Coordinates of C-alpha atoms and ligand atoms in Angstrom, one line a residue:
X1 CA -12.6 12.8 -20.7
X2 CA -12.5 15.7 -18.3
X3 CA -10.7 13.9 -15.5
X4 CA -9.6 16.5 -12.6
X5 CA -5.9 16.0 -11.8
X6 CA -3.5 16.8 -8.6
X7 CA -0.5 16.0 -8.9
X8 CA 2.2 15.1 -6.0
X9 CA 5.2 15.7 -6.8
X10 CA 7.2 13.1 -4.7
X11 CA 10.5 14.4 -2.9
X12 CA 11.4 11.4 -1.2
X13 CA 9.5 12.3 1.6
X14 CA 8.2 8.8 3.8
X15 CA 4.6 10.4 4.0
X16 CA 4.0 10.6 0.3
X17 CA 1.8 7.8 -0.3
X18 CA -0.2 9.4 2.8
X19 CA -0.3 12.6 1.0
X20 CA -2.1 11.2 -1.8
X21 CA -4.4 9.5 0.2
X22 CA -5.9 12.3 2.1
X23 CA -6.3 13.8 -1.1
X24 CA -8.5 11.2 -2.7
X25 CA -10.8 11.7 0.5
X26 CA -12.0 14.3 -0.6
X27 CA -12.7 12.5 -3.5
X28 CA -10.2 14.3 -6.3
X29 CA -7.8 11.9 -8.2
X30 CA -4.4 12.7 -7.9
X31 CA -1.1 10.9 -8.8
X32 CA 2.6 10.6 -7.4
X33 CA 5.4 11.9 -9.7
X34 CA 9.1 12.3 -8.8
X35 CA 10.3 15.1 -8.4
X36 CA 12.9 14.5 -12.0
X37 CA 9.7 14.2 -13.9
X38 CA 10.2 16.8 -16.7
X39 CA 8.3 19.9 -16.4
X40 CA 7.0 19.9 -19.8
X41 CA 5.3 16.3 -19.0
X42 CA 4.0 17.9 -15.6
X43 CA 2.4 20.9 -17.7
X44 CA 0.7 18.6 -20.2
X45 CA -1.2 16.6 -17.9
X46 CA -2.8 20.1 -16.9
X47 CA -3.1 20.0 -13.0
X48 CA -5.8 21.5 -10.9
X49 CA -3.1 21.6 -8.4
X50 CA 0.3 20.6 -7.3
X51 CA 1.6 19.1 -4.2
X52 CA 5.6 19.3 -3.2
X53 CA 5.8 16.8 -0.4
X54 CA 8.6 16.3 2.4
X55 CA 11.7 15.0 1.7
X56 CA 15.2 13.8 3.4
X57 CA 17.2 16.8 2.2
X58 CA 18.3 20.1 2.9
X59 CA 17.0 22.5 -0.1
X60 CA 20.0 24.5 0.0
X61 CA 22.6 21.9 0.2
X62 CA 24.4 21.3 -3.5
X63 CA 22.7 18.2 -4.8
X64 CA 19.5 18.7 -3.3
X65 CA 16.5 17.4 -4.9
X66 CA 14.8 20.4 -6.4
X67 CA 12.2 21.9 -8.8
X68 CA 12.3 24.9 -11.6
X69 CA 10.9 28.4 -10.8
X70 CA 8.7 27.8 -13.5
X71 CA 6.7 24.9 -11.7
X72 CA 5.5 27.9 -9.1
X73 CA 4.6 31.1 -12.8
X74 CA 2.4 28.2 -14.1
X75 CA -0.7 29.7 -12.9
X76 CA -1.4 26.5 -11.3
X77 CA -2.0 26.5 -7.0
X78 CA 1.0 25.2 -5.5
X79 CA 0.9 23.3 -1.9
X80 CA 4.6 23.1 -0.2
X81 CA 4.7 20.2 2.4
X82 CA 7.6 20.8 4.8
X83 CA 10.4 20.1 2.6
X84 CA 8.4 21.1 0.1
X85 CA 7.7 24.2 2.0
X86 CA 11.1 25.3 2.3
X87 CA 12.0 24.2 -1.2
X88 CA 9.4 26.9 -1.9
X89 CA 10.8 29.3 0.1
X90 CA 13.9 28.7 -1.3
X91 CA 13.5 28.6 -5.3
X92 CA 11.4 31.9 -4.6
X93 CA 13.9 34.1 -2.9
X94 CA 13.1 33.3 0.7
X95 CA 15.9 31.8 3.3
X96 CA 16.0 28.5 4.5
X97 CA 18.3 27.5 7.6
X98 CA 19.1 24.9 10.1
X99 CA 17.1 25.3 13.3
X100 CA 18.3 25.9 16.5
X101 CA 16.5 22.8 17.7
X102 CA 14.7 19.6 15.6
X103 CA 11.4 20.4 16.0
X104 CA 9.7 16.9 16.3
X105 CA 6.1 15.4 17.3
X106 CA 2.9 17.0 18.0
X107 CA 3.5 20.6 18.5
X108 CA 1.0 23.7 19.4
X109 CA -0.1 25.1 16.6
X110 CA -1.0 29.0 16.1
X111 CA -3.4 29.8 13.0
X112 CA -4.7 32.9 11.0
X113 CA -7.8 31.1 10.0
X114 CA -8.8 34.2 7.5
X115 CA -6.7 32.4 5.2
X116 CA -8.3 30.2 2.9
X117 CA -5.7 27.2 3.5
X118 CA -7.0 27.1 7.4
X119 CA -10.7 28.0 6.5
X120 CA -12.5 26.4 9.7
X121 CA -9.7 25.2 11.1
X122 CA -9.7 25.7 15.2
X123 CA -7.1 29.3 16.5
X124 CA -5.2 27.7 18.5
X125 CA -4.7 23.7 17.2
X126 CA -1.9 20.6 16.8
X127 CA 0.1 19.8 14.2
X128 CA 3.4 16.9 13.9
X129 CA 6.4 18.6 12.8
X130 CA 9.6 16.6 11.8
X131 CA 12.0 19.0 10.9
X132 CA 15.8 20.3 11.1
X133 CA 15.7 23.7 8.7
X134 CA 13.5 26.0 9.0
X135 CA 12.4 28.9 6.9
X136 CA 14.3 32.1 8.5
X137 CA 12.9 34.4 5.6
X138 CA 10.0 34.5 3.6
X139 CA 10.0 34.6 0.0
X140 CA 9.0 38.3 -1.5
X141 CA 4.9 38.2 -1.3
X142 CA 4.5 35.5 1.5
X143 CA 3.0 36.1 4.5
X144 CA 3.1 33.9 7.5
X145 CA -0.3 32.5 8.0
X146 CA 0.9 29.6 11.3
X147 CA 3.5 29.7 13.9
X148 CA 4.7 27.7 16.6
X149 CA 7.2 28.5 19.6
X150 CA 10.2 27.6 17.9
X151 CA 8.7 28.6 14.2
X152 CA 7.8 31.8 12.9
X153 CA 6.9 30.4 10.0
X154 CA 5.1 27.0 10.2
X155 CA 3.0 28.2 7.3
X156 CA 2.8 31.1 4.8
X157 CA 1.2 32.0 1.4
X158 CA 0.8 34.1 -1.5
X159 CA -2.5 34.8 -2.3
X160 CA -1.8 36.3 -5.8
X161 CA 0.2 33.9 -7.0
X162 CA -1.8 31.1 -5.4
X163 CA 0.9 29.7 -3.1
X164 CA 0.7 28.0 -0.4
X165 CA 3.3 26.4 2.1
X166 CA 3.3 24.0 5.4
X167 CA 6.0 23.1 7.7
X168 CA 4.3 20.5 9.4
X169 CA 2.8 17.3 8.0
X170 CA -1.1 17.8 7.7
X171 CA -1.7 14.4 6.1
X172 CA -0.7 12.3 8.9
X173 CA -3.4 11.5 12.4
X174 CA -1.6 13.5 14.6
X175 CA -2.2 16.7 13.2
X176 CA -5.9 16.4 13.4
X177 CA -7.1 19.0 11.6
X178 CA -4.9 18.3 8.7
X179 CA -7.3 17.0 6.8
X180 CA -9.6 19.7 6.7
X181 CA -7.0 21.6 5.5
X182 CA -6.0 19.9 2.3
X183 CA -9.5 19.8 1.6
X184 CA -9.5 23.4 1.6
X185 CA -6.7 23.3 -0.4
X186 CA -7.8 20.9 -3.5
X187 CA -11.4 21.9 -3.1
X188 CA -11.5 25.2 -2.1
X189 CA -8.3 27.0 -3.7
X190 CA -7.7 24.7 -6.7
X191 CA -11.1 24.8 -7.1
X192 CA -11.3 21.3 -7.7
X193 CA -15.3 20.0 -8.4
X194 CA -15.1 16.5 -6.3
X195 CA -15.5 13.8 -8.4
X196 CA -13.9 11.1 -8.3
X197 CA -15.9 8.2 -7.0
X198 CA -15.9 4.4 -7.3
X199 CA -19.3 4.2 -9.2
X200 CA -17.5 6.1 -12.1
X201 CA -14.4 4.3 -11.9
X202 CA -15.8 0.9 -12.3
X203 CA -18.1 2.1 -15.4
X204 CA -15.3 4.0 -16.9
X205 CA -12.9 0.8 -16.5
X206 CA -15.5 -1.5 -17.9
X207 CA -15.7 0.9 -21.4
X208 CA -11.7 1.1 -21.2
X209 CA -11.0 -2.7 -21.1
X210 CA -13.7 -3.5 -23.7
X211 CA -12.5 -0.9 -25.7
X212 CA -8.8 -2.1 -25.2
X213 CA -9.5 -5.6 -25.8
X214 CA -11.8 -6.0 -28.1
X215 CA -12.3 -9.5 -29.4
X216 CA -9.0 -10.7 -27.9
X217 CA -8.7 -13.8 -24.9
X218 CA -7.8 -12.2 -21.6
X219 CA -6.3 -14.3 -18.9
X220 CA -6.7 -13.1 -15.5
X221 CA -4.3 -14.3 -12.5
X222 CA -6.5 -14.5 -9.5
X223 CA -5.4 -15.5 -5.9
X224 CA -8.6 -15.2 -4.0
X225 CA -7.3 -12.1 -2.5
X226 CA -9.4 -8.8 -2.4
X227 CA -7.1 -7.0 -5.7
X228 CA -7.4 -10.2 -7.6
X229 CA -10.8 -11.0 -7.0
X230 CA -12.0 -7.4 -7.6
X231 CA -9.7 -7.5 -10.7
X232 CA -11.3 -10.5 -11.6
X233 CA -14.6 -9.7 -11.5
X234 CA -14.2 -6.5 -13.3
X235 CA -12.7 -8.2 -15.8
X236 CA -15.5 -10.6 -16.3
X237 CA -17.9 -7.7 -16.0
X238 CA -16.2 -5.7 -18.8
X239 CA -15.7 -9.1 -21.2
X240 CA -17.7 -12.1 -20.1
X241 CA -16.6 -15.2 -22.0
X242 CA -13.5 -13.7 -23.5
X243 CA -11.8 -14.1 -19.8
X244 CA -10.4 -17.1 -18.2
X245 CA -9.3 -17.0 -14.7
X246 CA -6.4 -19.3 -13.7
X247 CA -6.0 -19.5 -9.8
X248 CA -2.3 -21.1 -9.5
X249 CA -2.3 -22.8 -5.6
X250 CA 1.2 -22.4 -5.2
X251 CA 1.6 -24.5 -2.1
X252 CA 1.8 -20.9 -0.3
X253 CA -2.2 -20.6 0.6
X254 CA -3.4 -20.4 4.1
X255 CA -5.1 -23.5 5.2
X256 CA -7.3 -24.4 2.8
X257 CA -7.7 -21.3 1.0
X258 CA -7.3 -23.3 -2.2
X259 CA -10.5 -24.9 -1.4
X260 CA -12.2 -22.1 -0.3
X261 CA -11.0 -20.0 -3.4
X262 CA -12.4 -22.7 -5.5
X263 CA -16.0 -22.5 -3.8
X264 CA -16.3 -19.1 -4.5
X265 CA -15.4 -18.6 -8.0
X266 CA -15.0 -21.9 -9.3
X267 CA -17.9 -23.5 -11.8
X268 CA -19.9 -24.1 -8.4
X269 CA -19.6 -20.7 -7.5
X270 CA -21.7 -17.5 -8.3
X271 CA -19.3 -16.1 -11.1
X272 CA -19.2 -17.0 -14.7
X273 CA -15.2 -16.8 -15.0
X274 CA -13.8 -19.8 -16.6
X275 CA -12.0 -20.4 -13.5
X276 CA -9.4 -23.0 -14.1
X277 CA -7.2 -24.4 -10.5
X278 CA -3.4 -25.3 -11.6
X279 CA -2.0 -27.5 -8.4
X280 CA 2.0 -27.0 -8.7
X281 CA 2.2 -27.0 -5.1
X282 CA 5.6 -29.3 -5.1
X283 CA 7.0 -27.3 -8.4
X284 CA 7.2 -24.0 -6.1
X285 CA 9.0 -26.0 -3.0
X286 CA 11.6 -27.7 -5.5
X287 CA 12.1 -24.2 -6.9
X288 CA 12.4 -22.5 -3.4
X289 CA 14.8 -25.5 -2.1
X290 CA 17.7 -24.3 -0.1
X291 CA 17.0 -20.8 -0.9
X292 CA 16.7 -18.3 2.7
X293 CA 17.3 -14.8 1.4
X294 CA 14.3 -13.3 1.1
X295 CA 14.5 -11.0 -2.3
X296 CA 15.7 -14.4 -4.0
X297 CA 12.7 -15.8 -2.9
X298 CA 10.0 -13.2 -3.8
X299 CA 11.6 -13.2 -7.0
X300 CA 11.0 -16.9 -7.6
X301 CA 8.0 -17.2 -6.4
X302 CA 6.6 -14.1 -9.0
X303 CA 8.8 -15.8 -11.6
X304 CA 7.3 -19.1 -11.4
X305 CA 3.8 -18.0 -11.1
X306 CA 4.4 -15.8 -14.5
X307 CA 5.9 -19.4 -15.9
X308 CA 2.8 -20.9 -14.8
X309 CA 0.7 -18.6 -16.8
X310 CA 2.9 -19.2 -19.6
X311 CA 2.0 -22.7 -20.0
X312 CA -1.5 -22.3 -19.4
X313 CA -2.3 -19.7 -21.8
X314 CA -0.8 -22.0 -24.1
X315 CA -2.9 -24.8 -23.3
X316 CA -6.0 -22.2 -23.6
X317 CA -4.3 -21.2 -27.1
X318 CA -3.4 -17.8 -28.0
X319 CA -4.2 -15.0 -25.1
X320 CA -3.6 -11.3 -25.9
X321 CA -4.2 -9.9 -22.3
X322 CA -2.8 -10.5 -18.8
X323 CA -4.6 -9.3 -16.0
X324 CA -3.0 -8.6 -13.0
X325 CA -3.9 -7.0 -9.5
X326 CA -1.2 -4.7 -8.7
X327 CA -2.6 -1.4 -7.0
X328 CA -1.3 1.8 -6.4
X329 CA 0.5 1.1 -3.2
X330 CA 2.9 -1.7 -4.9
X331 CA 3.4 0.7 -8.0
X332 CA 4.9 3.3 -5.2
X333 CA 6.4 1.2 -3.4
X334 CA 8.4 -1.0 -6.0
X335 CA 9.9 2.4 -6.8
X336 CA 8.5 3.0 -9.9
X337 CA 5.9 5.7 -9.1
X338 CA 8.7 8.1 -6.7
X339 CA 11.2 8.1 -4.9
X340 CA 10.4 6.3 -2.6
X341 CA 13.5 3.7 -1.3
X342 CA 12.6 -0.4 -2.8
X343 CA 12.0 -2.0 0.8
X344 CA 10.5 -5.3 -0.6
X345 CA 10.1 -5.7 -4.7
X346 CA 6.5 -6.9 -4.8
X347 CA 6.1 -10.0 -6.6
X348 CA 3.3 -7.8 -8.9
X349 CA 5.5 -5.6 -9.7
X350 CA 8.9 -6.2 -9.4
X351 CA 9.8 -10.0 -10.5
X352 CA 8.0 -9.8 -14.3
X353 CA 10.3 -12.1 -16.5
X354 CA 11.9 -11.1 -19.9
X355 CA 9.9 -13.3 -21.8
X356 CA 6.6 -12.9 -21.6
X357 CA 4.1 -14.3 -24.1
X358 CA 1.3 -11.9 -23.8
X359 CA 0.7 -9.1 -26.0
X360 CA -0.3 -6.7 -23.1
X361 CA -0.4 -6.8 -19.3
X362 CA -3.6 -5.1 -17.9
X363 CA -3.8 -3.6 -14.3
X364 CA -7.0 -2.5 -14.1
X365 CA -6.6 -1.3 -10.3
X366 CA -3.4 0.0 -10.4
X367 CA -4.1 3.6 -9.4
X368 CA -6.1 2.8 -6.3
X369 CA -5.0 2.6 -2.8
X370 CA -6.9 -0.4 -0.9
X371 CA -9.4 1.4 0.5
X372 CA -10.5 2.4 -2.9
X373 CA -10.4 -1.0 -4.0
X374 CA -12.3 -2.0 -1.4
X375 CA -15.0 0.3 -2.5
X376 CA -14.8 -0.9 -6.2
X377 CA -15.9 -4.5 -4.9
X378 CA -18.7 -3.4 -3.1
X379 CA -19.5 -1.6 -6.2
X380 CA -19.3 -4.4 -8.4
X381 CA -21.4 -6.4 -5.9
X382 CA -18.8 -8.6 -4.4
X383 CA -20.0 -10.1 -0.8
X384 CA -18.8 -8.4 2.0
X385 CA -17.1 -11.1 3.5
X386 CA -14.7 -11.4 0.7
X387 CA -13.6 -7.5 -0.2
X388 CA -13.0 -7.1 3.5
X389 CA -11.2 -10.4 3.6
X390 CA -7.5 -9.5 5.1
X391 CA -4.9 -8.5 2.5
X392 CA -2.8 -11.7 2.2
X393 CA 0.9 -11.1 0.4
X394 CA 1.5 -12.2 -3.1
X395 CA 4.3 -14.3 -2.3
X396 CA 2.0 -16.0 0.3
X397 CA 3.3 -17.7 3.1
X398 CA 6.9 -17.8 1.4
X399 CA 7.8 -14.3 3.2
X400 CA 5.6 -15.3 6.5
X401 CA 8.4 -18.6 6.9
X402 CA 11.7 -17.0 7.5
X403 CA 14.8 -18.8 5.4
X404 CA 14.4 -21.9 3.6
X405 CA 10.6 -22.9 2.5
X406 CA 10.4 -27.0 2.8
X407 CA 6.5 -28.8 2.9
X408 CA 6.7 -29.4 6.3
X409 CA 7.4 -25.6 7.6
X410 CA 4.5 -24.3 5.1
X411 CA 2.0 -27.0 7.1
X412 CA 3.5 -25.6 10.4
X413 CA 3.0 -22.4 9.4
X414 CA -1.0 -23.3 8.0
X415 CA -1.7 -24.7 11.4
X416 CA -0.7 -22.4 13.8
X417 CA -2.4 -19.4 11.5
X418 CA -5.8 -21.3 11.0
X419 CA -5.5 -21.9 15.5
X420 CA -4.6 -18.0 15.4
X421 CA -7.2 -17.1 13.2
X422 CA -10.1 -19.1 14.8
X423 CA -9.5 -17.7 18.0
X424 CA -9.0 -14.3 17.1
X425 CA -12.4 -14.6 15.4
X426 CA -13.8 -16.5 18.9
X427 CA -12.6 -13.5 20.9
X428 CA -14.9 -11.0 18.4
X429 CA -11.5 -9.5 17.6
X430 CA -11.5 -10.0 14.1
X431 CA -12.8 -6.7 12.6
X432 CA -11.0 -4.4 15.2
X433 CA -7.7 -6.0 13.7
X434 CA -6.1 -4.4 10.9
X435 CA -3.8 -7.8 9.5
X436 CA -3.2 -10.5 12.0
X437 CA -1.7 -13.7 10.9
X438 CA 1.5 -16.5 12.5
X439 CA 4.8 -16.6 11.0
X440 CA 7.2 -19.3 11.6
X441 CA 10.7 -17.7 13.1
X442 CA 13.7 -20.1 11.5
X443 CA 14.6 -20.6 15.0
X444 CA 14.6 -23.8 16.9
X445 CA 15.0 -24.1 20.7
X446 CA 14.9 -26.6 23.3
X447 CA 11.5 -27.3 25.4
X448 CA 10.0 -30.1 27.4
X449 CA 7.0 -32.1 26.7
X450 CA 4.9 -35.0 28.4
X451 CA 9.0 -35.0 30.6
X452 CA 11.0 -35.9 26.8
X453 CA 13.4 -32.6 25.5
X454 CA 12.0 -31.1 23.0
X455 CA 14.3 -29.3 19.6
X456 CA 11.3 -27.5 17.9
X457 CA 10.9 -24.3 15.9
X458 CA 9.1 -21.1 17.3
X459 CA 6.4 -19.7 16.0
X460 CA 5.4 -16.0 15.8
X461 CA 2.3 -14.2 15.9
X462 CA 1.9 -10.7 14.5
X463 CA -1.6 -8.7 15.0
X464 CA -1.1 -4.5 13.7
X465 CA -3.4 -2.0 13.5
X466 CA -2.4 0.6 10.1
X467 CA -4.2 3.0 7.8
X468 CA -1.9 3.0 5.2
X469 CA 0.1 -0.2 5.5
X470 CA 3.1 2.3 5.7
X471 CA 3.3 2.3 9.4
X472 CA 1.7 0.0 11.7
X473 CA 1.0 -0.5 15.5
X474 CA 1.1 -4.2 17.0
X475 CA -2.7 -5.0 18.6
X476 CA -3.0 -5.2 22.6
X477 CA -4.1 -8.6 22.5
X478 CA -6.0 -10.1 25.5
X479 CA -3.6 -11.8 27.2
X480 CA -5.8 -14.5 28.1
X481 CA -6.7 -14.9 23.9
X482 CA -3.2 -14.9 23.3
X483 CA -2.2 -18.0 26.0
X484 CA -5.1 -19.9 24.2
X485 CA -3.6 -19.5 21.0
X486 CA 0.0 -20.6 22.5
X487 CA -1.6 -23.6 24.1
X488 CA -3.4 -24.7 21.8
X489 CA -0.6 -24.3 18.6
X490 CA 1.9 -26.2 20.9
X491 CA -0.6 -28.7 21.5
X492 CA -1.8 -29.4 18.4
X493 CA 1.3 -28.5 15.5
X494 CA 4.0 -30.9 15.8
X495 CA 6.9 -29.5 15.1
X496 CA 6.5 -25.9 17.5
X497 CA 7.6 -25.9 21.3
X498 CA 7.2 -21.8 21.6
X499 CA 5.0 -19.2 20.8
X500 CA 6.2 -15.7 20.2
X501 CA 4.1 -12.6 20.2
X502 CA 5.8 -9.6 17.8
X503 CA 5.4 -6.2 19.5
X504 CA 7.0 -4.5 16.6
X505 CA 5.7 -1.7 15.2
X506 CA 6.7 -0.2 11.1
X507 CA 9.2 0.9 11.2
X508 CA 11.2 -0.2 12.2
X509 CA 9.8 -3.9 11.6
X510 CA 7.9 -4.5 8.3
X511 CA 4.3 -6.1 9.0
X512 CA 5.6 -9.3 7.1
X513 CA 8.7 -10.9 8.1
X514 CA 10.4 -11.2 5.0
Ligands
LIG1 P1 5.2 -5.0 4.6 O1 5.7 -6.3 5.0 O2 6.0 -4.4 3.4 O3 3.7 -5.2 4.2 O4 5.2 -4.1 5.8 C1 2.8 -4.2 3.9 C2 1.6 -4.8 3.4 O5 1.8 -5.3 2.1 C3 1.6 -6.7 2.0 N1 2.6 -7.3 1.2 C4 2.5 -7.7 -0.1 N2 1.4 -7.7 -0.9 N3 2.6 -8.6 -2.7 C5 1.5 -8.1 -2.2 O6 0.5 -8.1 -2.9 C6 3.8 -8.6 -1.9 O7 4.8 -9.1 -2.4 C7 3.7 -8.2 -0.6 N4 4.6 -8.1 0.5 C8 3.9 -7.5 1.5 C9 1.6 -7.2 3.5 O8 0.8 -8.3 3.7 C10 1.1 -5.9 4.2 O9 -0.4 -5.9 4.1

């Protein structure tokens, strides 16, 4: 099939995910690759167009993450993205050095909009630069198509050889017309046609899986979440009868979520998936007892559930397939798609036992980003209520409890959200919010109540706003909804005598705790 490719060629850079994003708005598919992937393997997937992002280094210190001439004679348009930018100045004869001054935040932004890569794009504009080098000297056959005060060179190209370089950071918000230039870069100079959408993707998955599995069992893991469920129904879409859907309630679930889960895709429900409920509620607290660091935890917790599967598909008989809902995101960010650090090792990704007994894993989502998934549910004709339904960890309320996971914290934890939750959804709030849920802090102060000392734990509530789940904003919550949801948690969860509200934004802080 004649699928139009960009690739991203990933130099460690924190905005690569973002990169890629921006790109699949203006609906061409593109993938992340680091920046080690062999040339060869780069060639053979026969870009439209290549994207170097931004990157930690300095491209002329020994060491340096780099690429081969070659990646810029290949005929195929090349984008630099600040480190990228320089790496291209660099490779290509130009002279990268260390600025006067970091250049940093939103910055005035001077453009020759006669060049193709700033087509409609305003003169005089913004743009977020995070920088220490700077390119001093072109390359031979660039010309400098952007400055700003302290950079001649915030952007140059070379028409002929269809090169194209940017200081700044177009695929973040706060260069606001960033977007209109990658467009103009992976629809206007690579030429690319426009079409990937989510109508094509859910027919061309439903041929690939039937094609893939044939007459085999599939086994499909759902959670009730939005990548499960959409998984899920794809799934049963693409093989009907031949899928079985286990939903393990690991004792992690928000207040009765199993429940709810059940309702909706259970045999009462309004899919056909042979949906099968495994309770192991107190297996999961026995196997997280006395356990408080918090990559031990996500590991058992992704360890158990694949144990869990184990022993069903062996009470369903043999099972060829495994279905999971991993997306792109947790690829990328488990450190498997780039360079990207491991922050937190995704229990989809990252904790996948040795011995599995299943022919095949399938991950039928994982190229998309959220959004994307999001769009494949509606597609497939899943209620809105459920594929906008807030994402909900895999691990569940085991990273939301920090240290050790007993019964009794999980119910604290269930209560407190479900108050949290209900008046959030009172206020009106609920859309506007990007994530929202209570955690319980492992700390226990001293309060008063009805005049007897109190020695209770403090909760926490977290509301952020994100695009990208890479970087987030906490919510200015009404005051007044936020002393209703205090009162009303101390009041009614035994076990809480303080209600925290996290400011934090990511980074520094994560959006989960653990
Ligand atoms: P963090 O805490 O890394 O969360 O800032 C970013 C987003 O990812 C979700 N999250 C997970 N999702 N498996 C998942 O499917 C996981 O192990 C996991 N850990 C975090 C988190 O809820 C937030 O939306």
């Amino acid at each position: 099939m004649d699928k139009e490719l960009v690739v991203v060629i990933d130099f460690g850079g924190q905005y690569n995910q973002l990169v890629a994003r921006r790109v699949r708005e203006c609906n061409v598919y593109c993938e992340i690759y680091s920046y080690k992937t062999d040339l060869e393997k780069i060639k053979a997937m026969n870009p439209k167009g290549i994207i170097l992002t931004g990157g930690p280094s300095s491209c002329y210190e020994e060491n340096a993450a780099t690429c081969s001439p070659e990646l810029f004679a290949l005929g195929i348009p090349v984008l630099g993205l600040c480190y990228g930018a320089q790496l291209m100045s660099h490779v290509l004869g130009g002279r990268v050095e260390r600025a006067a001054a970091r250049e940093y935040g939103k910055t005035a932004l001077k453009v020759d909009n006669t060049s193709r890569l700033f087509e409609g794009v305003s003169e005089n504009t913004t743009c977020w630069m995070s920088h220490f080098d700077y390119i001093a000297k072109m390359a031979p056959g660039f010309r400098a198509i952007a400055t700003t005060d302290n950079c001649p060179v915030a952007a140059a190209e070379c028409v002929e050889k269809n090169l194209y370089a940017i200081q700044f950071h177009p695929e973040v918000l706060h260069t606001p017309e960033g977007s209109k230039m990658l467009y103009n870069f992976v629809r206007g100079i690579c030429n690319c046609r426009g079409d990937w959408r989510m109508d094509s993707f859910v027919e061309e998955q439903i041929n690939a899986i039937r094609e893939k599995v044939g007459k085999g069992k599939v086994l499909c893991a759902l959670s009730g979440g939005v990548d499960s469920s959409v998984a899920a129904v794809l799934l049963s879409k693409a093989v009907g009868e031949q899928l079985t859907c286990v939903f393990v309630d690991h004792g992690l679930l928000r207040k009765d979520e199993g429940d709810e889960v059940e309702a909706v895709f259970g045999p009462n429900g309004n899919y056909n998936l042979n949906f099968i409920r495994v309770n192991v509620q107190e297996r999961f607290y026995e196997k997280l007892a006395g356990v408080s660091e918090p990559e031990q935890k996500r590991k058992i917790i992704g360890e158990e559930f694949i144990r869990v599967f184990e022993e069903e598909a062996k009470k369903i008989g043999a099972v060829d397939f495994l279905v999971q809902g991993t997306i792109y995101p947790d690829v990328v960010e488990s450190g498997l798609g780039g360079e990207s650090a491991v922050i937190k090792s995704h229990h989809n990704v990252g904790g996948l036992p040795d011995c599995v007994e299943f022919k095949e894993i399938i991950e039928p989502l994982r190229s998309l980003f959220k959004d994307e998934v999001r769009k494949a549910g509606l597609e497939l004709g899943i209620p809105e209520y459920l594929v906008f339904r807030q994402p909900f960890p895999g691990p569940g309320l085991g990273v939301r409890i920090v240290g050790e996971v007993t019964a009794d914290k999980v119910r604290i934890v269930q209560e407190a959200d479900a108050i949290y939750r209900e008046e959030i959804a009172k206020a009106g709030l609920e859309r506007s919010i990007g994530q929202y849920f209570a955690a319980l802090t492992n700390m226990r102060s001293v309060g008063v109540m009805g005049d007897e000392r109190t020695y209770d734990y403090a909760v926490a509530l977290r509301a952020v706003n994100t695009i990208d789940f890479m970087t987030a904003e906490a919510v200015e919550i009404p005051f007044g909804v936020l002393q209703t949801v205090m009162s009303r948690i101390i009041n009614e969860v035994r076990g809480v005598n303080r209600v925290f509200y996290d400011l934090t934004s990511k980074p520094p802080g994560t959006i989960e705790f653990e």
